[in-house]
XYZ file of N, CA, C and O in Angstrom:
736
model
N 0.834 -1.177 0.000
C 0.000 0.000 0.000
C 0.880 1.242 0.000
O 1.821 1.359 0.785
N 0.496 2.321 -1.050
C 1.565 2.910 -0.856
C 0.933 4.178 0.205
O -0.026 3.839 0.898
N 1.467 5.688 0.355
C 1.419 6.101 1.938
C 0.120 6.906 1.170
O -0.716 7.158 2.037
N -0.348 7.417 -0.242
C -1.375 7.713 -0.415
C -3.008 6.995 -0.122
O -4.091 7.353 0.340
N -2.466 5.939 -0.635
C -3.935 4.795 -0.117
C -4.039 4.574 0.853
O -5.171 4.168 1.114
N -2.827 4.663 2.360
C -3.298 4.790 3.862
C -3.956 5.497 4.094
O -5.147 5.316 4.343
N -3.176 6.859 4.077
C -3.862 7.831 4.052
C -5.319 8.063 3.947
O -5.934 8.624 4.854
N -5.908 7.629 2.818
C -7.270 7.564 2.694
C -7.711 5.962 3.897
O -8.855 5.766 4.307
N -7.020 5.432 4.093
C -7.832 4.100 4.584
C -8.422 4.941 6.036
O -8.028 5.830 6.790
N -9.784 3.913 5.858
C -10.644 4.401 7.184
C -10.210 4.213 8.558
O -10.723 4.788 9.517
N -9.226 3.369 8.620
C -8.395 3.480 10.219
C -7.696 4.440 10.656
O -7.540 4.740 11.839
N -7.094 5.140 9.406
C -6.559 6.771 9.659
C -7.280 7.680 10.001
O -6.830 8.738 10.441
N -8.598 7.418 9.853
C -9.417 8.630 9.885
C -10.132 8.096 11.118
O -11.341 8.309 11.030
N -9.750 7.420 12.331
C -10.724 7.448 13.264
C -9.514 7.895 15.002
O -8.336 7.721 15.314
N -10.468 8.366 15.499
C -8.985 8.842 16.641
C -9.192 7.457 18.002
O -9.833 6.410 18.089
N -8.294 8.185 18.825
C -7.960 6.900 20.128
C -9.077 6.463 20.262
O -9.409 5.280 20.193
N -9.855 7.529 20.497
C -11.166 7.454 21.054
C -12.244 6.340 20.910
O -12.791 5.530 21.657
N -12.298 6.731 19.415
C -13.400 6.143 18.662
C -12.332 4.571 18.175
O -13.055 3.628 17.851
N -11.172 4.340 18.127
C -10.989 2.747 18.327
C -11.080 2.198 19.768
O -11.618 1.099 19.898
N -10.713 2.702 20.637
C -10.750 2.096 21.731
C -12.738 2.064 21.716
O -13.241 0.992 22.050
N -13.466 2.949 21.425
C -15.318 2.171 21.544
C -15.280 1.468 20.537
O -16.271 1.844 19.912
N -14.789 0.684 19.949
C -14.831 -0.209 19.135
C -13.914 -1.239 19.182
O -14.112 -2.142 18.369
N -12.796 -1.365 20.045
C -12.072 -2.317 20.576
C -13.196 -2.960 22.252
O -13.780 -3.989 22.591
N -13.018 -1.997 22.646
C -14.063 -2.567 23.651
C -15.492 -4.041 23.309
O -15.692 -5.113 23.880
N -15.868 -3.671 22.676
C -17.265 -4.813 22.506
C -16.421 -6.084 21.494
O -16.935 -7.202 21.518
N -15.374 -5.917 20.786
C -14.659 -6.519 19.819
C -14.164 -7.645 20.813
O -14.305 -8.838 20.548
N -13.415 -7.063 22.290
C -12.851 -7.651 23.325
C -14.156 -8.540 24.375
O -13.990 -9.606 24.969
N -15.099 -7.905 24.346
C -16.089 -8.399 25.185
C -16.591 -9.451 24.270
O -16.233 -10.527 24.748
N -17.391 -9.671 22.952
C -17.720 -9.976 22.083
C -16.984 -11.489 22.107
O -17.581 -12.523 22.404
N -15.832 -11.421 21.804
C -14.809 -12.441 21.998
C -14.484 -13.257 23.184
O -14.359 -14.473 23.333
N -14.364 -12.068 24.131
C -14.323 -12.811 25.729
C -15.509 -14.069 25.726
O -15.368 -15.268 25.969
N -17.119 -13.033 25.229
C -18.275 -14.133 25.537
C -17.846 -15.419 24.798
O -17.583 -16.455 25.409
N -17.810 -15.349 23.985
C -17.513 -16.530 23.291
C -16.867 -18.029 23.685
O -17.215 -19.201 23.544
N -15.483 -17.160 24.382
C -14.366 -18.145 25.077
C -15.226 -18.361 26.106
O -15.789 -19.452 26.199
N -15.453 -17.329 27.041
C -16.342 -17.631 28.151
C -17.171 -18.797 28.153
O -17.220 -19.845 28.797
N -17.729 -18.329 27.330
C -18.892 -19.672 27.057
C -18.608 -20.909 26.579
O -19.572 -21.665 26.454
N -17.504 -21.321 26.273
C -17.091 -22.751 25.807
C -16.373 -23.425 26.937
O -16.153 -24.635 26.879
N -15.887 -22.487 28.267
C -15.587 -23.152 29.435
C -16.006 -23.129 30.575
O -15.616 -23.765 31.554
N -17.147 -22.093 30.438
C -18.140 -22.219 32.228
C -18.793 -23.198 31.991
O -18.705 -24.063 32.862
N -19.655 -23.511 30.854
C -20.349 -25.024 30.429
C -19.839 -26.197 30.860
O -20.683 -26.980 31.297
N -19.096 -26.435 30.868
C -18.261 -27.354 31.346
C -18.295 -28.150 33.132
O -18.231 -29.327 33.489
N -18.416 -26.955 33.845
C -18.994 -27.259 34.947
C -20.543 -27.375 35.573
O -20.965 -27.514 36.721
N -21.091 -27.268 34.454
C -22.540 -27.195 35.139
C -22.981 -28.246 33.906
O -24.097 -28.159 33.392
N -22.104 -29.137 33.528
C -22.395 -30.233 32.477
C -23.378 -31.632 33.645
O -24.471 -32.171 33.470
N -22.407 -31.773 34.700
C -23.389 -32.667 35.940
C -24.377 -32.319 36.605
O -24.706 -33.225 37.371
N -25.185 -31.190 36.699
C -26.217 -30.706 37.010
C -27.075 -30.723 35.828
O -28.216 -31.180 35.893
N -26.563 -30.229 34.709
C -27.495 -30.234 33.388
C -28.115 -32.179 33.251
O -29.226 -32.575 32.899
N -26.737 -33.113 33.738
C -27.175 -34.637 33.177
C -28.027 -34.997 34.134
O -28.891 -35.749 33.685
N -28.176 -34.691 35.650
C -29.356 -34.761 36.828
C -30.642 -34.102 36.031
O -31.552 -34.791 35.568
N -30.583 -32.745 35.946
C -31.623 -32.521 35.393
C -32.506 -33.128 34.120
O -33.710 -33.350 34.252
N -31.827 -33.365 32.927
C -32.049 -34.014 31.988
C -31.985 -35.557 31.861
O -32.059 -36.153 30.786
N -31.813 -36.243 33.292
C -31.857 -37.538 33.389
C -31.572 -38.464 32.251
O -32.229 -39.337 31.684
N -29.657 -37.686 32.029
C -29.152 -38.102 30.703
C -27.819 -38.612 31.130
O -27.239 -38.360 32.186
N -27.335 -39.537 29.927
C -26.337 -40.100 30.755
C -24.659 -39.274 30.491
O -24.549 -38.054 30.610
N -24.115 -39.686 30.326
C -22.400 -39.086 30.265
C -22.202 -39.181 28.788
O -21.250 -38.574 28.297
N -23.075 -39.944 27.961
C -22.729 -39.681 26.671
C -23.599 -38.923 25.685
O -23.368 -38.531 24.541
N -24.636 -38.833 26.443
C -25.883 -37.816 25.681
C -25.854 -36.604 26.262
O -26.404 -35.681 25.661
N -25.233 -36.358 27.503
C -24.722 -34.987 28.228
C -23.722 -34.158 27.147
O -23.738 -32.954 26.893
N -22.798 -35.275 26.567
C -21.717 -34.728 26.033
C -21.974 -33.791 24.686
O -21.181 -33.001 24.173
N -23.551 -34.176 24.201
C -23.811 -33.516 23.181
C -23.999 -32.204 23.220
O -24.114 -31.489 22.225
N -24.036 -31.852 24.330
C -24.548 -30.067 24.605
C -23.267 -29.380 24.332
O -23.331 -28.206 23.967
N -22.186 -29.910 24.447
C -20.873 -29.495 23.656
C -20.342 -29.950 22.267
O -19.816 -29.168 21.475
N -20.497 -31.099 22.065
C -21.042 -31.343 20.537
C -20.935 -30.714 20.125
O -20.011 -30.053 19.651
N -22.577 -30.723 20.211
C -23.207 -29.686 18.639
C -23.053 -28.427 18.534
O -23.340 -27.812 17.507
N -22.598 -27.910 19.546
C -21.831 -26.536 19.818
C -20.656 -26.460 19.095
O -20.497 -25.538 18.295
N -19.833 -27.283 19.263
C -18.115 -27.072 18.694
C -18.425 -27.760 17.491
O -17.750 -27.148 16.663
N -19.045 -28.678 16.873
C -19.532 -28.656 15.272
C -20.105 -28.014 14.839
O -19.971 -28.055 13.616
N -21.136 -26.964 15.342
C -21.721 -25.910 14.816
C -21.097 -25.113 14.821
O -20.793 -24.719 13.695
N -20.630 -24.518 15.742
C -19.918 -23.366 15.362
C -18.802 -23.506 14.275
O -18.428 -22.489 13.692
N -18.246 -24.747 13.973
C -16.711 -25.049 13.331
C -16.849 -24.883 11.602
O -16.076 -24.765 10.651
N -18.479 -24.959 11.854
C -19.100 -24.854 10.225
C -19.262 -23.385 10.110
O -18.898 -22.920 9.030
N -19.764 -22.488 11.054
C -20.174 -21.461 11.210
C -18.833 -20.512 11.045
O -18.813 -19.447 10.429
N -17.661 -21.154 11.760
C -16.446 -19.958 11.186
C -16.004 -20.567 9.877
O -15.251 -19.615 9.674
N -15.816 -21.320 8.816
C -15.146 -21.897 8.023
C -17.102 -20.581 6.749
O -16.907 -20.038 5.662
N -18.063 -20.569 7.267
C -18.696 -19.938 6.438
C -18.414 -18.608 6.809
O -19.234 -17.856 6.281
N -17.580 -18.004 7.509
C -17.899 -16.669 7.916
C -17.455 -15.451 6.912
O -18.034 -14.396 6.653
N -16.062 -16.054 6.386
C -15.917 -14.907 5.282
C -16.877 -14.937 4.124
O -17.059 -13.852 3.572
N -17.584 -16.079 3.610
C -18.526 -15.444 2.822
C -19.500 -14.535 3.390
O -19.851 -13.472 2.877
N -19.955 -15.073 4.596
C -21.248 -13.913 5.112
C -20.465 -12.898 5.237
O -20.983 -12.009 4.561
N -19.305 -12.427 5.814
C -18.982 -11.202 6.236
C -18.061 -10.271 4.906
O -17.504 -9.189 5.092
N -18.102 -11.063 3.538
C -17.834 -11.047 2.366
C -19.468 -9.912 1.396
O -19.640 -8.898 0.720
N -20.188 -10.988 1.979
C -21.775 -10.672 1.287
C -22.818 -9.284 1.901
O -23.486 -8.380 1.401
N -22.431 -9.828 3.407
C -23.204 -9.103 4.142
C -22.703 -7.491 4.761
O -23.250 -6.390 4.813
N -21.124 -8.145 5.252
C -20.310 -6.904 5.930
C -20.075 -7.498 7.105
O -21.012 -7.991 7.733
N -18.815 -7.537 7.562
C -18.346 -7.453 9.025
C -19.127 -7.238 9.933
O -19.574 -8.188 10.577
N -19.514 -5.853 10.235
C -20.226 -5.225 10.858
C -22.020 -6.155 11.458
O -22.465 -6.638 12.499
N -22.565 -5.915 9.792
C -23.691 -6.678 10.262
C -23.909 -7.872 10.877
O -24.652 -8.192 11.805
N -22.650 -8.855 9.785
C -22.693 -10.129 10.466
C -22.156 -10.319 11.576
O -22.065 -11.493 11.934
N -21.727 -9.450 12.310
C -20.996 -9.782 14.220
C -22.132 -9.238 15.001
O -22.725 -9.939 15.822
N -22.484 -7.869 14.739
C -24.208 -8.064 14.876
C -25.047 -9.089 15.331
O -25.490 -9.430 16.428
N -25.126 -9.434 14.321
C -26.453 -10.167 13.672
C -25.974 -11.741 15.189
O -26.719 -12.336 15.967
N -24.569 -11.832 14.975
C -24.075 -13.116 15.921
C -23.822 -12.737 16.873
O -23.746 -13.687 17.651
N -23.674 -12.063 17.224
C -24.344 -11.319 19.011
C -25.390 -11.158 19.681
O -25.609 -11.187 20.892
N -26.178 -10.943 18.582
C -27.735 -10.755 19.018
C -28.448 -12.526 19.050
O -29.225 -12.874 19.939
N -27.907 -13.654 17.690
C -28.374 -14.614 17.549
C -27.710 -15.649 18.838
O -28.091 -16.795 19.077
N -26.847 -15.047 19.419
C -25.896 -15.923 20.483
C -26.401 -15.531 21.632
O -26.241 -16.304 22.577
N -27.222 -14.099 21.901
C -27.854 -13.669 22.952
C -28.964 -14.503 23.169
O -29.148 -15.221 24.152
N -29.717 -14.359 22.157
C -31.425 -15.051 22.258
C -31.210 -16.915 22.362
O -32.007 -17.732 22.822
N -29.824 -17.157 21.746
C -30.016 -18.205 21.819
C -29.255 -18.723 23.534
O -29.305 -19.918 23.823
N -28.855 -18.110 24.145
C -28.372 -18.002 25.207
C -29.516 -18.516 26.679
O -29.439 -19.335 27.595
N -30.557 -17.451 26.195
C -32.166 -17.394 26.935
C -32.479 -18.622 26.335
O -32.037 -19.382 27.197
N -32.946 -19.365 25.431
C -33.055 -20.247 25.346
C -32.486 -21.788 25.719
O -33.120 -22.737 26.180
N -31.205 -21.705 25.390
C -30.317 -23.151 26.589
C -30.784 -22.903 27.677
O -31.275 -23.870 28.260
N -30.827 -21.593 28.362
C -31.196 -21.842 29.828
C -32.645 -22.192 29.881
O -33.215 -22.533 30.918
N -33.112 -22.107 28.916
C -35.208 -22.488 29.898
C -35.215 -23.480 28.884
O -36.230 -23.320 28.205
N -34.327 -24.721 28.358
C -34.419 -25.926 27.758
C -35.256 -26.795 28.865
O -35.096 -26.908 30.080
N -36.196 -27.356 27.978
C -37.011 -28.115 29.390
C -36.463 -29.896 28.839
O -36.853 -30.723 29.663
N -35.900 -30.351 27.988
C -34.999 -31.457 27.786
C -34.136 -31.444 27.092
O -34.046 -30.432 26.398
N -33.062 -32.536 26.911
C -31.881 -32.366 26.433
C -32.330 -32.349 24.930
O -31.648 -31.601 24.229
N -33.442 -33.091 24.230
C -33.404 -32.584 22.721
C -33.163 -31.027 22.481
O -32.477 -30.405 21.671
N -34.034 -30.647 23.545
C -34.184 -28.978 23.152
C -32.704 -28.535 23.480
O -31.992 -28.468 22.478
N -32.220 -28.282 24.434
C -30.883 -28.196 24.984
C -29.691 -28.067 23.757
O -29.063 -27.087 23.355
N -29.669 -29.488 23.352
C -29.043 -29.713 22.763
C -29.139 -28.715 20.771
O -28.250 -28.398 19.982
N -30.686 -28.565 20.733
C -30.796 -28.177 19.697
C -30.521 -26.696 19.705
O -30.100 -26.079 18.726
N -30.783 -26.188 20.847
C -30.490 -24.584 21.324
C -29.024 -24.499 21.311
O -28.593 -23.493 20.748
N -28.390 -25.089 21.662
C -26.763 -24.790 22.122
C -26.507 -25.243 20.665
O -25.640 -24.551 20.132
N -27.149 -26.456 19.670
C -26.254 -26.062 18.223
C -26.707 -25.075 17.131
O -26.590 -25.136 15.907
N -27.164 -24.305 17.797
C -28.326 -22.932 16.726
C -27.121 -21.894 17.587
O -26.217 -21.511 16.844
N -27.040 -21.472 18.880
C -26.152 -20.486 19.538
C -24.812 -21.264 19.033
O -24.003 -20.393 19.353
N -24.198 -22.066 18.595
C -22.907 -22.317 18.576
C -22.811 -21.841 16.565
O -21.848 -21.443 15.908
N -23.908 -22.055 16.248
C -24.368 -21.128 14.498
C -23.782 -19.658 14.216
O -23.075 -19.282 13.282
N -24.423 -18.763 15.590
C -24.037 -18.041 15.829
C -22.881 -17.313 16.745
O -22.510 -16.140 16.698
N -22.542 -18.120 17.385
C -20.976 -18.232 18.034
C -19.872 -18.242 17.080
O -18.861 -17.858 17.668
N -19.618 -18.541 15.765
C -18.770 -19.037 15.034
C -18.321 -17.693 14.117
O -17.189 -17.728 13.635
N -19.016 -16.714 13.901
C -18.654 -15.778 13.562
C -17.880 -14.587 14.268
O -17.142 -13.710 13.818
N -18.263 -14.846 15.366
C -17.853 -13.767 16.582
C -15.984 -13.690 16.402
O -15.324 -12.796 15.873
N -15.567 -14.808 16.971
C -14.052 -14.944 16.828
C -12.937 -13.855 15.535
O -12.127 -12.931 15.461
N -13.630 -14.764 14.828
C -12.329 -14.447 13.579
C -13.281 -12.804 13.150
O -12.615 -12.140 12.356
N -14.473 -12.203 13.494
C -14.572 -11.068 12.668
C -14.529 -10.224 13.792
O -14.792 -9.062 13.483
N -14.208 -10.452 15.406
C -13.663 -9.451 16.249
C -12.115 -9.451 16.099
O -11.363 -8.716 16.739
N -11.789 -10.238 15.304
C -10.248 -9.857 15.318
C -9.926 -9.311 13.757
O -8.848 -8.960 13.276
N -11.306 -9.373 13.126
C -10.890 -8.778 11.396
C -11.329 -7.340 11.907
O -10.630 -6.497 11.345
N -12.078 -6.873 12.620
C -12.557 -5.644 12.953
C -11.777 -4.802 13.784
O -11.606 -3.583 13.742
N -11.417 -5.512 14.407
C -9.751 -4.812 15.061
C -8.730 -4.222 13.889
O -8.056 -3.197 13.993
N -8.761 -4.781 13.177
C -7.572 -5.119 12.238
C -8.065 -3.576 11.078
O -7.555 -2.548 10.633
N -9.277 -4.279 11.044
C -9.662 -2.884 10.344
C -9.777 -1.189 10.835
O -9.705 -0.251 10.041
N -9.995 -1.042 12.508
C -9.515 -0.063 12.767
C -8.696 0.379 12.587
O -8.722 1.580 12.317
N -7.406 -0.376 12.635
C -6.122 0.636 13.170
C -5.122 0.212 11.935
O -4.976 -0.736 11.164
N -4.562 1.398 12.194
C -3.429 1.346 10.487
C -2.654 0.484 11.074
O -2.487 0.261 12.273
N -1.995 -0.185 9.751
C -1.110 -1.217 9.481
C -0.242 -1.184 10.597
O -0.067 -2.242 11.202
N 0.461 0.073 11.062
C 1.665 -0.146 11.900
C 1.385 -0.115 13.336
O 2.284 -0.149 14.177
N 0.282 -0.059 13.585
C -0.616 -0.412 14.991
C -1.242 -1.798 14.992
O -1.874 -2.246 15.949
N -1.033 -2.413 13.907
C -1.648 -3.489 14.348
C -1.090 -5.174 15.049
O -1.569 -6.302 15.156
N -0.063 -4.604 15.329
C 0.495 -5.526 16.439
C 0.490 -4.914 17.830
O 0.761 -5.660 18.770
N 0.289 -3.995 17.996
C -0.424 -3.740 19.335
C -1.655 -3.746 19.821
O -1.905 -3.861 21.021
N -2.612 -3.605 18.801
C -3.638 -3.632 18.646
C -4.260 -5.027 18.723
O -5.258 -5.177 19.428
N -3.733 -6.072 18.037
C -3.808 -7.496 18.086
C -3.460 -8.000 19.269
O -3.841 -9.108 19.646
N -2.400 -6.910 20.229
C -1.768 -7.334 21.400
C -2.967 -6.987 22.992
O -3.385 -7.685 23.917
N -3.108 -5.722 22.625
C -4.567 -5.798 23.326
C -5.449 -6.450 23.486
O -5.783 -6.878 24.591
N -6.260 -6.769 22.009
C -7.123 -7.779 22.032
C -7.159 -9.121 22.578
O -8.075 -9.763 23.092
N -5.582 -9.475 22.274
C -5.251 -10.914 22.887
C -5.314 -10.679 24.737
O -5.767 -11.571 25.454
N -4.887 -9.603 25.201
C -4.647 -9.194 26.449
C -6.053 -9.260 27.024
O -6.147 -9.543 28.218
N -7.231 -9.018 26.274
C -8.553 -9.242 26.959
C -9.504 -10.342 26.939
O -10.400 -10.590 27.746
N -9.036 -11.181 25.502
C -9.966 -11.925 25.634
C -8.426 -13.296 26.517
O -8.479 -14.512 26.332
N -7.393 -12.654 27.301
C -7.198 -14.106 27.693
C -8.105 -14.134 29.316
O -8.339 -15.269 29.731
N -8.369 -13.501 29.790
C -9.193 -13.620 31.132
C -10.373 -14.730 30.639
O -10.815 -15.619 31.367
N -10.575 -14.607 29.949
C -12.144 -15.578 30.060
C -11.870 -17.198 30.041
O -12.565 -17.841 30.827
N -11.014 -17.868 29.300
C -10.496 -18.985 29.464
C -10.368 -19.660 31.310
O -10.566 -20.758 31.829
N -9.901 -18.197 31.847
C -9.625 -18.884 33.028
C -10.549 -18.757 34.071
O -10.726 -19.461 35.065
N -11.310 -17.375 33.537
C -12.077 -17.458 34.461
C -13.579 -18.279 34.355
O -14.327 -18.476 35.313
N -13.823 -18.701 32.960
C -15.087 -19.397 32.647
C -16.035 -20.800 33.686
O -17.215 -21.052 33.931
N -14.395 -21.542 34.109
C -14.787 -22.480 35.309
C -15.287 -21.959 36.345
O -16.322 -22.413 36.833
N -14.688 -20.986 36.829
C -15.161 -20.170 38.171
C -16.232 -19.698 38.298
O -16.972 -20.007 39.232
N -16.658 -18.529 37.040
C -18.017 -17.875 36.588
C -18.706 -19.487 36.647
O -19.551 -19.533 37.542
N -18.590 -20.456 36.109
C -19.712 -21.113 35.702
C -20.086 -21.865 37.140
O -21.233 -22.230 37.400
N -18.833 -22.063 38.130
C -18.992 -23.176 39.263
C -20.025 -22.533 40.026
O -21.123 -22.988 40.348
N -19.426 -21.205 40.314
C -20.273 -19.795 41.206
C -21.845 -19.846 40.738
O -22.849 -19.762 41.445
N -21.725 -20.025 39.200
C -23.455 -19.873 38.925
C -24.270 -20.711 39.237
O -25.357 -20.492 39.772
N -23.719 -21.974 38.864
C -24.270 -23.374 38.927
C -24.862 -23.431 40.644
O -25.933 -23.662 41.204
N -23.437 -23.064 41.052
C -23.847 -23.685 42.845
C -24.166 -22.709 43.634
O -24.195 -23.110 44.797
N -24.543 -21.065 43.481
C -25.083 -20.559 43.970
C -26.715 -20.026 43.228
O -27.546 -19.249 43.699
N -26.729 -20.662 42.146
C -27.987 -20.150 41.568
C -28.705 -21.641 41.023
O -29.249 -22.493 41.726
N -28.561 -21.641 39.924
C -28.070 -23.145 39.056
C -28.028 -23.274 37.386
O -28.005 -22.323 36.605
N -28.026 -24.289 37.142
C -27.255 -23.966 35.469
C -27.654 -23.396 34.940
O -26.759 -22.648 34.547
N -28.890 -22.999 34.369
C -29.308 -22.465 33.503
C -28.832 -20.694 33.407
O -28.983 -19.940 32.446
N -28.232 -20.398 34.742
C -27.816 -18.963 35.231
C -26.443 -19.002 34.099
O -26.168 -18.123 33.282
N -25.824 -20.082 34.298
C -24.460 -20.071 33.054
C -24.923 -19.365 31.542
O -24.239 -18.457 31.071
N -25.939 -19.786 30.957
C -26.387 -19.333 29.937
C -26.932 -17.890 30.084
O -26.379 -17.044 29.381
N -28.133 -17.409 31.057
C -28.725 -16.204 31.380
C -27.614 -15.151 31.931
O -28.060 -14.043 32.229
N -26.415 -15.337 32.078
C -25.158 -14.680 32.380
C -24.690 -14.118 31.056
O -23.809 -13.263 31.145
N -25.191 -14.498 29.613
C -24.643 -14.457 28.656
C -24.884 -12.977 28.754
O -24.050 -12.081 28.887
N -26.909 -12.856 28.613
C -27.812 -11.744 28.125
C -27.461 -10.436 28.725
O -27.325 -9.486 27.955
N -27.312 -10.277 29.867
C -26.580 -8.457 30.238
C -25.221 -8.478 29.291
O -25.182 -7.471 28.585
N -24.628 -8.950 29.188
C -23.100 -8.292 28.486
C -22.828 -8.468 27.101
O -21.789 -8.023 26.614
C-alpha cells in the first residue's frame, strides 16, 4: 500500500477514542464466546441430573456446539464477504444472545441440545470477525499492538469461565451459566 492509499484508509481517519469504543465490545464480544465454551463445562453434571441423561448424551450439549460453530467460522468470510463485518458480528451477538435465553429455559436435552447447536451457528462468527474488525480499525503499523490488546482481553475468560460457571451453577443453578450471557 503505498502512503497515499493509507492515508485515505478508514483506520486513519478514526482517533484513540473512537478505536478504543470499538475495541471494547470486539474484546467483550470475543471474551463471551471463550467464556462460554468453558463455564459449560462445569454445570455439564447438574445439566445430566436434570435431563436424566447419561455421560454420553450430556456430552452432546458441547457437541453440537463445537460442530456448529466449526461450520459457522469456516462460512464466515462469505457472510462477512456478502453481508459486511459489521452486520454479520451483529447479527451473531444478538443470535448468540437469544439463543443463550433459550439453553437456559431448555425443558430437555433434545431442546438443549438443539439450542446450544443454533447459539454455537451463531458463536462461530464472533471470533475471527472481532479480530478482522480490530484489524480494520487501526493502520497497518498499529496493528500488532492492537492485536496485542485484544489478545490481552480476551485471555481472562479462558480462566475465568470455570469459576463464573462453578459460582453460577452452585449458587444459583445452570441455567444462570447461559442467562449470564444476556446483560453483556
Amino acid at each position: 500500500m503505498t502512503a497515499a492509499t493509507q492515508a485515505q484508509s478508514p483506520a486513519h481517519d478514526l482517533t484513540p477514542v473512537q478505536r478504543a469504543l470499538i475495541m471494547v465490545p470486539m474484546c467483550l464480544g470475543a471474551s463471551l464466546f471463550i467464556l462460554n465454551q468453558t463455564n459449560i463445562v462445569v454445570s455439564l453434571p447438574h445439566m445430566q441430573g436434570t435431563f436424566s441423561a447419561t455421560r454420553d448424551q450430556i456430552a452432546w450439549v458441547l457437541t453440537s456446539y463445537i460442530v456448529a460453530m466449526t461450520i459457522a467460522v469456516v462460512a464466515t468470510g462469505w457472510f462477512s464477504g456478502r453481508f459486511g463485518r459489521k452486520n454479520v458480528f451483529v447479527w451473531a451477538l444478538v443470535g448468540f444472545t437469544v439463543m443463550s435465553f433459550f439453553c437456559g429455559a431448555a425443558t430437555s436435552l433434545e431442546e438443549e441440545v438443539t439450542y446450544r447447536m443454533i447459539m454455537g451457528l451463531f458463536a462461530g462468527p464472533i471470533m475471527p470477525l472481532s479480530q478482522a474488525i480490530v484489524l480494520d480499525t487501526f493502520p497497518k503499523e498499529k496493528h500488532g499492538s492492537a492485536l496485542g490488546i485484544w489478545g490481552l482481553g480476551i485471555t481472562v475468560a479462558p480462566v475465568a469461565g470455570p469459576w463464573i460457571g462453578g459460582v453460577l451453577t452452585e449458587e444459583f443453578s445452570w441455567p444462570w451459566v447461559f442467562y449470564f450471557n444476556i446483560p453483556l
